[in-house]
Each structure stands twice: as structure tokens, then as C-alpha cells.
PDB file of C-alpha atoms in Angstrom:
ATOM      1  CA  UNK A   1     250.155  34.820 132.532  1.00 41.00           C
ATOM      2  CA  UNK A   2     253.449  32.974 132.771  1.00 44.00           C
ATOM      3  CA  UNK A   3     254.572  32.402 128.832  1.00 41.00           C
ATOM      4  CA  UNK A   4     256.711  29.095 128.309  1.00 43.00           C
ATOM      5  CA  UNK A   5     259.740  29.841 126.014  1.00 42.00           C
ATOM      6  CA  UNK A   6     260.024  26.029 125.031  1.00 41.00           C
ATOM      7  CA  UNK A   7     256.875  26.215 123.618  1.00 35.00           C
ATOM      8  CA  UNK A   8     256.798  24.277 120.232  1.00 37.00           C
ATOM      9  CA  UNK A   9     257.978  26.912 117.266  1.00 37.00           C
ATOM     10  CA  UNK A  10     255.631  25.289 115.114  1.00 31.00           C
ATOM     11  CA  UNK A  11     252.330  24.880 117.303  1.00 36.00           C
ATOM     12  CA  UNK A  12     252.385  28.266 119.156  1.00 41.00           C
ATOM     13  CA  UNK A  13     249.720  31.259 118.221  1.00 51.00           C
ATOM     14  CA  UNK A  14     251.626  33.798 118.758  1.00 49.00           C
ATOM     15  CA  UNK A  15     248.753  35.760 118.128  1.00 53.00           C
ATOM     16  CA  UNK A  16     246.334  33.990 120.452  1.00 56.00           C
ATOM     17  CA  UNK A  17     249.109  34.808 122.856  1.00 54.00           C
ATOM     18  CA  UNK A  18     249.242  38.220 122.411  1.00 54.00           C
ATOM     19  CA  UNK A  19     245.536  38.452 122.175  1.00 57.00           C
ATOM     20  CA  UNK A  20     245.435  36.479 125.937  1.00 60.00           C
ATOM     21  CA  UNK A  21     247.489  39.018 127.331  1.00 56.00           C
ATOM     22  CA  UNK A  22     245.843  42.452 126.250  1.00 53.00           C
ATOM     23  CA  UNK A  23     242.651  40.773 126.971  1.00 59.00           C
ATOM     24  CA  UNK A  24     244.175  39.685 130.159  1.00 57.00           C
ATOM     25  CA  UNK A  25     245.006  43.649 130.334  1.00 49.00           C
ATOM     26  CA  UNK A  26     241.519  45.021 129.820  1.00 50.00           C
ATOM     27  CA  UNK A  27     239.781  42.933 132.086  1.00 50.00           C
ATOM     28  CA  UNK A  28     242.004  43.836 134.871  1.00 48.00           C
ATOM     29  CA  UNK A  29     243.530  40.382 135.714  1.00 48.00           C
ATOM     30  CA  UNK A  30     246.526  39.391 137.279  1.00 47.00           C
ATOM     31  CA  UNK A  31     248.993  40.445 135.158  1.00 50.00           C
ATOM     32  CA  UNK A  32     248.007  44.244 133.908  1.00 53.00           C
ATOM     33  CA  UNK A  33     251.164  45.293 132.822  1.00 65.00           C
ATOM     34  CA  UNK A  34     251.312  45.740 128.653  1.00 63.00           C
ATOM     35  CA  UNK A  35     254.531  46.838 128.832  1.00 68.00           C
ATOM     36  CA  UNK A  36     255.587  44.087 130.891  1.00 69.00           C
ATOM     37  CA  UNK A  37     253.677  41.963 128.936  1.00 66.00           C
ATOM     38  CA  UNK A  38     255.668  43.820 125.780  1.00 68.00           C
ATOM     39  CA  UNK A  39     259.104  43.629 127.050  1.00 68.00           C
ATOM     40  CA  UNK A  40     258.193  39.948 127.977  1.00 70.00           C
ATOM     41  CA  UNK A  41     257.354  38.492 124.748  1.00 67.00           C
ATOM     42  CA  UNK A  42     260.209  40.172 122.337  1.00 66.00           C
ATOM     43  CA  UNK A  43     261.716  38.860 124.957  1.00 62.00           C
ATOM     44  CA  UNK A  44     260.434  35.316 124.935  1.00 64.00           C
ATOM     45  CA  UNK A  45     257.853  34.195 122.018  1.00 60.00           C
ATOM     46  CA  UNK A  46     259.868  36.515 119.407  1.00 57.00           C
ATOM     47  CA  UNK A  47     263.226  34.718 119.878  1.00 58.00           C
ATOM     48  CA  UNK A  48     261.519  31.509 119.665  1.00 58.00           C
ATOM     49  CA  UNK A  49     259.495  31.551 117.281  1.00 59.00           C
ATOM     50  CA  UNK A  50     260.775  34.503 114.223  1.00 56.00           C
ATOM     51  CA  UNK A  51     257.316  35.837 114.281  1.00 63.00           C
ATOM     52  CA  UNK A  52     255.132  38.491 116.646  1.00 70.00           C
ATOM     53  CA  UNK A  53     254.767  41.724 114.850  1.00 76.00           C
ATOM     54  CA  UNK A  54     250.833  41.254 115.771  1.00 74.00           C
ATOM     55  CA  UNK A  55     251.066  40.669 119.229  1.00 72.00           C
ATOM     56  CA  UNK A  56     253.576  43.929 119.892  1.00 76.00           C
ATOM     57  CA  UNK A  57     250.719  45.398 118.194  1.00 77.00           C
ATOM     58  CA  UNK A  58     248.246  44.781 120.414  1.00 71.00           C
ATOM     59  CA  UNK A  59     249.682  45.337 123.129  1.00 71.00           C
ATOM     60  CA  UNK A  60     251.385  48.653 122.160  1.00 76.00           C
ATOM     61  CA  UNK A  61     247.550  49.639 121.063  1.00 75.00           C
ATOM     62  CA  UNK A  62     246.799  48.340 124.947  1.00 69.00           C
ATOM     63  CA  UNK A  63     248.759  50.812 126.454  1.00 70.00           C
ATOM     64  CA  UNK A  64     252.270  48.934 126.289  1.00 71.00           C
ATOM     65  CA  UNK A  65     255.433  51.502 126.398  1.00 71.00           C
ATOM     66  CA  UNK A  66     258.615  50.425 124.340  1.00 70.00           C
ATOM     67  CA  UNK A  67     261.305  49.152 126.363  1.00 69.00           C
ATOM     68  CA  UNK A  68     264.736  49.589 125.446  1.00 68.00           C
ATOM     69  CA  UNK A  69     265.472  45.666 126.545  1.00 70.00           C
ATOM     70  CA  UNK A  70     262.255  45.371 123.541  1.00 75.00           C
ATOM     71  CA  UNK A  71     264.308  47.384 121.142  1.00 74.00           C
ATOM     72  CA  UNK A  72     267.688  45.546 121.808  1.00 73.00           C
ATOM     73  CA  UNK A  73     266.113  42.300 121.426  1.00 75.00           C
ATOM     74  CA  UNK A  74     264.054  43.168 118.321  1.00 78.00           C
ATOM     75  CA  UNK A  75     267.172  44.490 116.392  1.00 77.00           C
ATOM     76  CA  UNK A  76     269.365  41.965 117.889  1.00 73.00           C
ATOM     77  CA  UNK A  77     267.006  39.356 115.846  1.00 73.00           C
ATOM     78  CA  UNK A  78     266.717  41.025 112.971  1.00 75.00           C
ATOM     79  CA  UNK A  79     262.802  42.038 113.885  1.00 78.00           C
ATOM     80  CA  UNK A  80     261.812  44.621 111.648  1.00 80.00           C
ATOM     81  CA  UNK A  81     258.213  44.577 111.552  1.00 82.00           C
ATOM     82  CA  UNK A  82     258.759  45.008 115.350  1.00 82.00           C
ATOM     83  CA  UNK A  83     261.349  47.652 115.303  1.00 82.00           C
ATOM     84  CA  UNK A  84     258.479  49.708 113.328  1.00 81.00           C
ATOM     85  CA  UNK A  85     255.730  49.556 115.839  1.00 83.00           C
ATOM     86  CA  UNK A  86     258.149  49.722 118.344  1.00 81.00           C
ATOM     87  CA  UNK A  87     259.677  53.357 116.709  1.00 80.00           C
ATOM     88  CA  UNK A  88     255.934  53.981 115.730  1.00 79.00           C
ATOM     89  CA  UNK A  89     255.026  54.388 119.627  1.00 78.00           C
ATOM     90  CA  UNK A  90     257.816  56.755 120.463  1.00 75.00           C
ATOM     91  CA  UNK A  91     260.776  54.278 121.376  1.00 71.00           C
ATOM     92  CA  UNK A  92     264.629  55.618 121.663  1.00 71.00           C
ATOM     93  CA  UNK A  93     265.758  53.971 118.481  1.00 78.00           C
ATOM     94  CA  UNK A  94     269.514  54.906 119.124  1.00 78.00           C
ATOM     95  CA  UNK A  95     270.883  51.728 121.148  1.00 78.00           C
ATOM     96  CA  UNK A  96     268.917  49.714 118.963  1.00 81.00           C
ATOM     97  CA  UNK A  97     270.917  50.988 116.025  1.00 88.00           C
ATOM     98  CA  UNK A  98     273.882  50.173 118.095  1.00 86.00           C
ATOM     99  CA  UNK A  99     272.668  46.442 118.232  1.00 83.00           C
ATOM    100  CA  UNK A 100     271.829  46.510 114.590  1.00 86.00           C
ATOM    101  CA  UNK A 101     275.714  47.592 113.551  1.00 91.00           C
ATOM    102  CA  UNK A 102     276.904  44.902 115.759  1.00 89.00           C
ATOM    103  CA  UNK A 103     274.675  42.269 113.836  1.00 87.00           C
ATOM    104  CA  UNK A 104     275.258  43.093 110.344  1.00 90.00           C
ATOM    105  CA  UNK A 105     272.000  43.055 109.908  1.00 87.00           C
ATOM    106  CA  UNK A 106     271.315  46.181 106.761  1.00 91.00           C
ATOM    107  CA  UNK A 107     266.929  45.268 107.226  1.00 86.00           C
ATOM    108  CA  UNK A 108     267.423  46.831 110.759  1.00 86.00           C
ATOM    109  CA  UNK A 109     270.494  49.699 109.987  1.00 91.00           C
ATOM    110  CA  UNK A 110     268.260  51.265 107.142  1.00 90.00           C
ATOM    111  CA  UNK A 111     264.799  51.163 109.165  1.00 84.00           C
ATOM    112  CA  UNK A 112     266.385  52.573 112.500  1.00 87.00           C
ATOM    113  CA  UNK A 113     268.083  55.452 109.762  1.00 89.00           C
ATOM    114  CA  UNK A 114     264.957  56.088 108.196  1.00 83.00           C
ATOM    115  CA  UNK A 115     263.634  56.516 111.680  1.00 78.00           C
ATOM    116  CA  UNK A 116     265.922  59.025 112.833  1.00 79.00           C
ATOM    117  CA  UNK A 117     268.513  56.901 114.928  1.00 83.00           C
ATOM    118  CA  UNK A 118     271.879  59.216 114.763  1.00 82.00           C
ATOM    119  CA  UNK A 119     274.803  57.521 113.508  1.00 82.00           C
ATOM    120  CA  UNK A 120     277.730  59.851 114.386  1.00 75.00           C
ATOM    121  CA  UNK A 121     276.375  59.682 118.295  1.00 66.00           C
ATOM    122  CA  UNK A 122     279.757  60.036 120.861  1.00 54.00           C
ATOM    123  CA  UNK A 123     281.641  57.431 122.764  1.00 55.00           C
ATOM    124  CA  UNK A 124     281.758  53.555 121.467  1.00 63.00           C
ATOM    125  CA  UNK A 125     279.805  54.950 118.208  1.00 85.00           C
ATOM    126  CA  UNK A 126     277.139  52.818 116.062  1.00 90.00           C
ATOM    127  CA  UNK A 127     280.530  53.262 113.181  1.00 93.00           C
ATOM    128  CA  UNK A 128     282.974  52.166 115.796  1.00 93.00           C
ATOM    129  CA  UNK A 129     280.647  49.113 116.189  1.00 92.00           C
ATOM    130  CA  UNK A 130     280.448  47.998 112.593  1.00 94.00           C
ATOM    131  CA  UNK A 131     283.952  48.689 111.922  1.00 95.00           C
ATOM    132  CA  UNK A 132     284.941  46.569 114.560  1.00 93.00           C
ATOM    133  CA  UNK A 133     282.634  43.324 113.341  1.00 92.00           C
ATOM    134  CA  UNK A 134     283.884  44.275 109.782  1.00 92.00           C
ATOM    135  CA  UNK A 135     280.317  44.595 108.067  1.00 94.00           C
ATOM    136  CA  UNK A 136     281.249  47.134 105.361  1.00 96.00           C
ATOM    137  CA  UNK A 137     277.610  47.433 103.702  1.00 96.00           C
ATOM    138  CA  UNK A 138     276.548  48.974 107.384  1.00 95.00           C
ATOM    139  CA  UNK A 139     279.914  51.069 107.377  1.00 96.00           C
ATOM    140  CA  UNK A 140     278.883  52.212 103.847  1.00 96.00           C
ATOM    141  CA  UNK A 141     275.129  52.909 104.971  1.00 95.00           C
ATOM    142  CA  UNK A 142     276.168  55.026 107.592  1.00 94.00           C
ATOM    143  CA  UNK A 143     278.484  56.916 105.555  1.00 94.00           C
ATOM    144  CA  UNK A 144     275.798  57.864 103.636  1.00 93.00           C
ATOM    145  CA  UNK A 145     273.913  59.507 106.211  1.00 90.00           C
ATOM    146  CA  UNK A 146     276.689  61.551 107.537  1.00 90.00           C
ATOM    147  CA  UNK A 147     278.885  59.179 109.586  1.00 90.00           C
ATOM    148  CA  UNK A 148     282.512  60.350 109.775  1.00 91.00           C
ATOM    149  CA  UNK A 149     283.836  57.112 107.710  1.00 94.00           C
ATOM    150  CA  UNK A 150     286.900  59.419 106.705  1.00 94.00           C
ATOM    151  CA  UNK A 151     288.194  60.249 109.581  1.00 94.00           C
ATOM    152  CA  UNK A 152     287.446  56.444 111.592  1.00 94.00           C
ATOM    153  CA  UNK A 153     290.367  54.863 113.574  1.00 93.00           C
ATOM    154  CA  UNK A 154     292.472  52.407 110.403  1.00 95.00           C
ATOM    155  CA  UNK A 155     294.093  51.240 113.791  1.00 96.00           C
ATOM    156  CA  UNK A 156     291.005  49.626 114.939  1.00 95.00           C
ATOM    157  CA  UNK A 157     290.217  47.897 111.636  1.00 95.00           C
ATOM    158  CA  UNK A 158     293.896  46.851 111.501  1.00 94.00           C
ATOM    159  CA  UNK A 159     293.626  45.378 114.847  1.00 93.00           C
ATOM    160  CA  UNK A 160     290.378  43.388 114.179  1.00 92.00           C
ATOM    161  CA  UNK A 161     292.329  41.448 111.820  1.00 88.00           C
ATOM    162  CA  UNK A 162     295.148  40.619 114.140  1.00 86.00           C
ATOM    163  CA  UNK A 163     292.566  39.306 116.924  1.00 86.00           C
ATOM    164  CA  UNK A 164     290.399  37.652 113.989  1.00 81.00           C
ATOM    165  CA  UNK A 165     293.417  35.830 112.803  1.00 76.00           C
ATOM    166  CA  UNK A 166     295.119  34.884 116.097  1.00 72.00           C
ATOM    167  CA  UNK A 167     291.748  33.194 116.686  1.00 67.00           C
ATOM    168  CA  UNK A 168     291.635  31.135 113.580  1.00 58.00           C
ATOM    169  CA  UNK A 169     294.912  30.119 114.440  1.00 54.00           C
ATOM    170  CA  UNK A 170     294.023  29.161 117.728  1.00 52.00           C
ATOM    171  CA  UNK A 171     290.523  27.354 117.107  1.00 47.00           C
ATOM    172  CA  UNK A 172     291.341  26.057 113.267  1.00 47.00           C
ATOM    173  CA  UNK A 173     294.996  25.046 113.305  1.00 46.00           C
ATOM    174  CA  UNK A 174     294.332  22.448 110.650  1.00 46.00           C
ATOM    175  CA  UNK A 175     294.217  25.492 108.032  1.00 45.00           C
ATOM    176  CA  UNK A 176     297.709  25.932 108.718  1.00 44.00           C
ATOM    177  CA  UNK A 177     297.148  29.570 109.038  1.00 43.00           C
ATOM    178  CA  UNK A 178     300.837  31.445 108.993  1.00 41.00           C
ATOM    179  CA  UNK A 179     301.660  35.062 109.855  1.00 42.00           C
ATOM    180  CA  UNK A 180     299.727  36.465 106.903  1.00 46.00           C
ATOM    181  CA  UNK A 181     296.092  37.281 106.810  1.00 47.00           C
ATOM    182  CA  UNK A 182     294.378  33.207 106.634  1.00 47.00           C
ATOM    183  CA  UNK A 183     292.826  34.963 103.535  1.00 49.00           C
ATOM    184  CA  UNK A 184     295.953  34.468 101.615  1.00 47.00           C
ATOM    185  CA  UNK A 185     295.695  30.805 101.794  1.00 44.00           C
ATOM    186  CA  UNK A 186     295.257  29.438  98.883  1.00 41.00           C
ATOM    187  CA  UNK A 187     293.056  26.399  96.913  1.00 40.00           C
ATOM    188  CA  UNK A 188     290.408  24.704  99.261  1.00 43.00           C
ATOM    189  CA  UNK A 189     292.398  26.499 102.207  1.00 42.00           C
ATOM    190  CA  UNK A 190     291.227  29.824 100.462  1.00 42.00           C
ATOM    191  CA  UNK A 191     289.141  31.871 103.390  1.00 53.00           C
ATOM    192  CA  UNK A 192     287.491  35.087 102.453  1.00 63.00           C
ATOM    193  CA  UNK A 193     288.703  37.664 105.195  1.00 78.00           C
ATOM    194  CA  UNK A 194     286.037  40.745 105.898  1.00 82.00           C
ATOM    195  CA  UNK A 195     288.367  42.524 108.174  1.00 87.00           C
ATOM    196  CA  UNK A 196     290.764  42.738 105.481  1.00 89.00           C
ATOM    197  CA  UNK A 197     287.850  44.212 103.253  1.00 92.00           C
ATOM    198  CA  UNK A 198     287.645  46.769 105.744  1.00 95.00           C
ATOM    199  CA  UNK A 199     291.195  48.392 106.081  1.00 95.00           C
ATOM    200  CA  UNK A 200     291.046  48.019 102.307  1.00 95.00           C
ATOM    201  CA  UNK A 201     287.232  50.040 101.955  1.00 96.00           C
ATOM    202  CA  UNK A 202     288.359  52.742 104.657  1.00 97.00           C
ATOM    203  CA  UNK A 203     291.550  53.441 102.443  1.00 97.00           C
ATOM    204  CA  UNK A 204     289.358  53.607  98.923  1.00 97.00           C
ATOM    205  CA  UNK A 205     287.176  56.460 100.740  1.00 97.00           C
ATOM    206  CA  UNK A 206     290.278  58.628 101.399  1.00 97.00           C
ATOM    207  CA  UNK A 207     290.968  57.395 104.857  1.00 97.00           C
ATOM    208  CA  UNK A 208     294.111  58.103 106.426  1.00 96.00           C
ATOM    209  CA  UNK A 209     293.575  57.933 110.455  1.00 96.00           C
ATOM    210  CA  UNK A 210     296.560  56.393 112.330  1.00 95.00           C
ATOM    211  CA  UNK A 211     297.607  55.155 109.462  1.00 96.00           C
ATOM    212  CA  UNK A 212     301.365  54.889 110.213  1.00 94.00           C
ATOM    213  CA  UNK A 213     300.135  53.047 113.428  1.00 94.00           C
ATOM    214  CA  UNK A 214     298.386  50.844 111.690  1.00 94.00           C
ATOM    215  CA  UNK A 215     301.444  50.195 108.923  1.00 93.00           C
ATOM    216  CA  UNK A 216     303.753  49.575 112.556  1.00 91.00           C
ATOM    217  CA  UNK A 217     300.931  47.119 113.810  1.00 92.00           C
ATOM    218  CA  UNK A 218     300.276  45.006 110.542  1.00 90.00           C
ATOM    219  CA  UNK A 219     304.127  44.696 110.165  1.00 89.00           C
ATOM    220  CA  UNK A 220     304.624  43.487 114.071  1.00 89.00           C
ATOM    221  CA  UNK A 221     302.285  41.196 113.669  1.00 87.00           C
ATOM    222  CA  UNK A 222     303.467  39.715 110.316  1.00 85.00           C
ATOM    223  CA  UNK A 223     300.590  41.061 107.700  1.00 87.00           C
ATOM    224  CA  UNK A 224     302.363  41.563 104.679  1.00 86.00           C
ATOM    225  CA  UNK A 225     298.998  42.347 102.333  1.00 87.00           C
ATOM    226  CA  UNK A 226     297.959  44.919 104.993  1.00 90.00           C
ATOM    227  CA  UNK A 227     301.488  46.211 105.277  1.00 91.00           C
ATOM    228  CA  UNK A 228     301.610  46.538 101.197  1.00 91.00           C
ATOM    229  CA  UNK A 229     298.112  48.298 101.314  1.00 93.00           C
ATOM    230  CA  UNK A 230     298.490  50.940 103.907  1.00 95.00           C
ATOM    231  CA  UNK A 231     302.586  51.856 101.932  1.00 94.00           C
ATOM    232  CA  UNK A 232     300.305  52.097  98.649  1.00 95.00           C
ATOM    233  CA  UNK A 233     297.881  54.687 100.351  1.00 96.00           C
ATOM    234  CA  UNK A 234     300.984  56.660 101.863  1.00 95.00           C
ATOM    235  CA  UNK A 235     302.176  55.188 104.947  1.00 94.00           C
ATOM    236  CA  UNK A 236     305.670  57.096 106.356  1.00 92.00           C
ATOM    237  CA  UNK A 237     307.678  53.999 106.943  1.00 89.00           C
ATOM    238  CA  UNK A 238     309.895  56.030 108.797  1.00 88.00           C
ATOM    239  CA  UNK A 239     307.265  57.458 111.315  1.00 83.00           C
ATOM    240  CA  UNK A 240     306.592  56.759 115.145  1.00 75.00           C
ATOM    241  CA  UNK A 241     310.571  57.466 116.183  1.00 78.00           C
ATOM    242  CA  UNK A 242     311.628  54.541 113.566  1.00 81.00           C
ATOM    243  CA  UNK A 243     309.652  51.806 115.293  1.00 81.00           C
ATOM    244  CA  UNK A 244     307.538  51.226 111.777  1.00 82.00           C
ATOM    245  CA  UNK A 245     310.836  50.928 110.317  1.00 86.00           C
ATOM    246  CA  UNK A 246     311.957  48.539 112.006  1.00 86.00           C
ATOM    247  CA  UNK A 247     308.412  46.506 112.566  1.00 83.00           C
ATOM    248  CA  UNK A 248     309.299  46.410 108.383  1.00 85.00           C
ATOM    249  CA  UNK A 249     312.936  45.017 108.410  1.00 86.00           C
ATOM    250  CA  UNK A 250     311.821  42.539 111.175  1.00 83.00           C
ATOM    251  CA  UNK A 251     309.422  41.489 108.880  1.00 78.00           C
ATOM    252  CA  UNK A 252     312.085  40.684 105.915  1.00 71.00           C
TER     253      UNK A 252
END
């Protein structure tokens, strides 16, 4: 059973759907797959429509395995009622986490915790991940389940907001964004900056990685409020052979 992802949001059963294919299943027609079936509709239907939780139900009760595409997809879309029956039948919840960091969304980072989804895995971490999209509540979350917040790269926060604000610069040059942070605009220019927010909430827990880097790279690039933030939590202006130093008096 071919499913049609322009089907109207509004007049689709999802549930009819999902009853059509484990039916389908059962009676041994053409497609007899559930966990192609599965991987097709949080695939499909879910995207489209916001709804499905019955019809991954159904199909999981049918036999249907759970996918890691069907766990990337559900927590890419914020699917929690999925991501439960999806955990519930014995799926790898750890790139799914991953995907949840990278969305922001806290509905998906707190039920893939609760499930058992390891935060302080190796390589391009689930931390790494949120730091880098600057969603502090999802920093903060993992933190509290043992992530190694303390010791994460300041460098890689400090660059987010140098690619952040070279692209506002590029794509809105009618805010008239200068060297500093756009956040420092003021009035109606005013823009709230979350990579800022996140150099600022990796210093408040103690954090001190690469921090002289990350003075050297804020002053090259012209970030006075970072540069005055990372000197208040103990930046050696005269570290990295004197190039922070002189990153600083460029910067005068």
C-alpha cells in the first residue's frame, strides 16, 4: 500500500491508515513488512500531518521493529508519543538523542534521558551538539545527568557566535550589524543572541576550557562583550606566545 504524503493534513485518518496496513500485514497481502510499513509512515503521514502515535502502535504490536531512520525522524519532529513506543519496543535511543540536542527540542531530550539514552557518549557528542546550536536548557539538562558541561570546548561556543554573526551580516545587512555581537544593537535593532548566552552559561558553571583561545578568537574577530566576559572569568591576555595580546591591541 503506496501512502501519498500530499494527502490533505486535515482529511487523513491516520488511524484508518495505520489500521489498513497491519491489517494489510495479517492477511498476508502485498506489502507484509510492519517495519517497513513503520519506518514508512514516521516517515511520511507523521511529518505531514503532527499526529500517528496510534498507528506506530499498531504496527509495533504487528510485529514492526524500530528503525533508527523511525527514531531520527520522530525526534527530529518533536514526536514524543512516538519516541515512547518506539523506546518501549527496544529501539537504540542514542542517535535519536543526538537529533533531539540538535532541535532544541527539551519534550524529546528529557524522554530519551529518562529512557536511558547516554549523554556523555564519544566523538561529535549529544553536548557538543547542543552547544553548537546554542540551546542552553538542553546543555543544562544534560548537565544534570552527568554530561561533562565543565570541561566542554568555550572555543566552540565562541566560534558559533562568530559564524552566527558573519551570517546575519551577510543575509540581514539592513541591521547594520558591526564587529560586535548583533546583540549589542540597540532600540528596535535590539536582537537577542543565544550563542552569546552560551559562552556566558559555560563560564557561570566554572568552565574554563580553551579559554585563552577563545579570549584570542573573540578579540580577532572584533567581540568586545565576549572579549570582556572571558578577561572577567580569568583569561591570560598574555597567553598563546602573545598572539591574544595582540588580537587585544588590534582591537583598540
Amino acid at each position: 500500500m503506496a501512502i501519498d504524503p500530499s494527502i490533505d493534513r486535515v482529511d487523513v485518518s491516520v488511524e484508518a491508515v495505520g489500521a489498513d496496513l497491519v491489517n494489510n500485514f495479517r492477511g498476508g497481502g502485498s506489502d507484509t513488512d510492519p517495519t517497513g510499513n513503520l519506518r514508512m509512515f514516521v516517515e511520511t503521514i507523521v511529518r505531514y500531518t503532527g499526529r500517528g502515535s496510534q498507528v506506530v502502535k499498531v504496527l509495533v504490536e504487528a510485529g514492526a521493529e524500530s528503525s533508527l531512520r523511525s527514531f531520527l525522524d520522530a525526534a527530529r519532529h518533536g514526536h514524543v508519543d512516538i519516541l515512547k513506543i518506539l523506546i518501549g519496543a527496544g529501539g537504540d535511543a542514542q542517535m535519536a538523542l543526538r537529533e533531539g540536542c540538535y532541535s532544541g527540542s527539551m519534550d524529546v531530550v528529557t524522554r530519551l534521558l529518562e529512557a536511558g539514552a547516554d549523554a556523555s557518549a564519544s566523538g561529535w557528542s549529544c553536548l557538543n551538539t547542543a552547544i553548537h546550536e546554542s540551546h542552553v536548557e538542553v546543555v543544562e539538562a544534560l548537565r544534570d545527568v552527568g554530561a561533562p558541561v565543565e570541561t566542554a570546548s568555550l572555543v566552540l561556543a565562541t566560534n558559533r557566535v562568530v559564524q552566527v554573526c558573519r551570517l546575519g551580516k551577510k543575509y540581514f545587512p539592513r541591521l547594520r550589524i558591526g564587529m560586535d555581537c548583533h546583540c549589542q544593537l540597540s532600540g528596535d535593532q535590539a536582537l537577542h543572541c543565544p550563542q552569546k548566552d552560551m559562552v556566558e552559561f559555560l563560564l557561570s558553571v566554572g568552565n574554563r576550557t580553551g579559554i585563552n583561545e577563545a579570549l584570542r578568537v573573540a578579540a580577532e574577530n572584533g567581540f568586545r562583550d565576549i572579549v570582556k566576559m572571558l578577561m572577567v572569568a580569568g583569561a591570560d591576555i598574555h597567553a598563546d606566545g602573545g598572539a591574544v595580546l595582540q588580537a587585544l591591541q588590534a582591537l583598540q
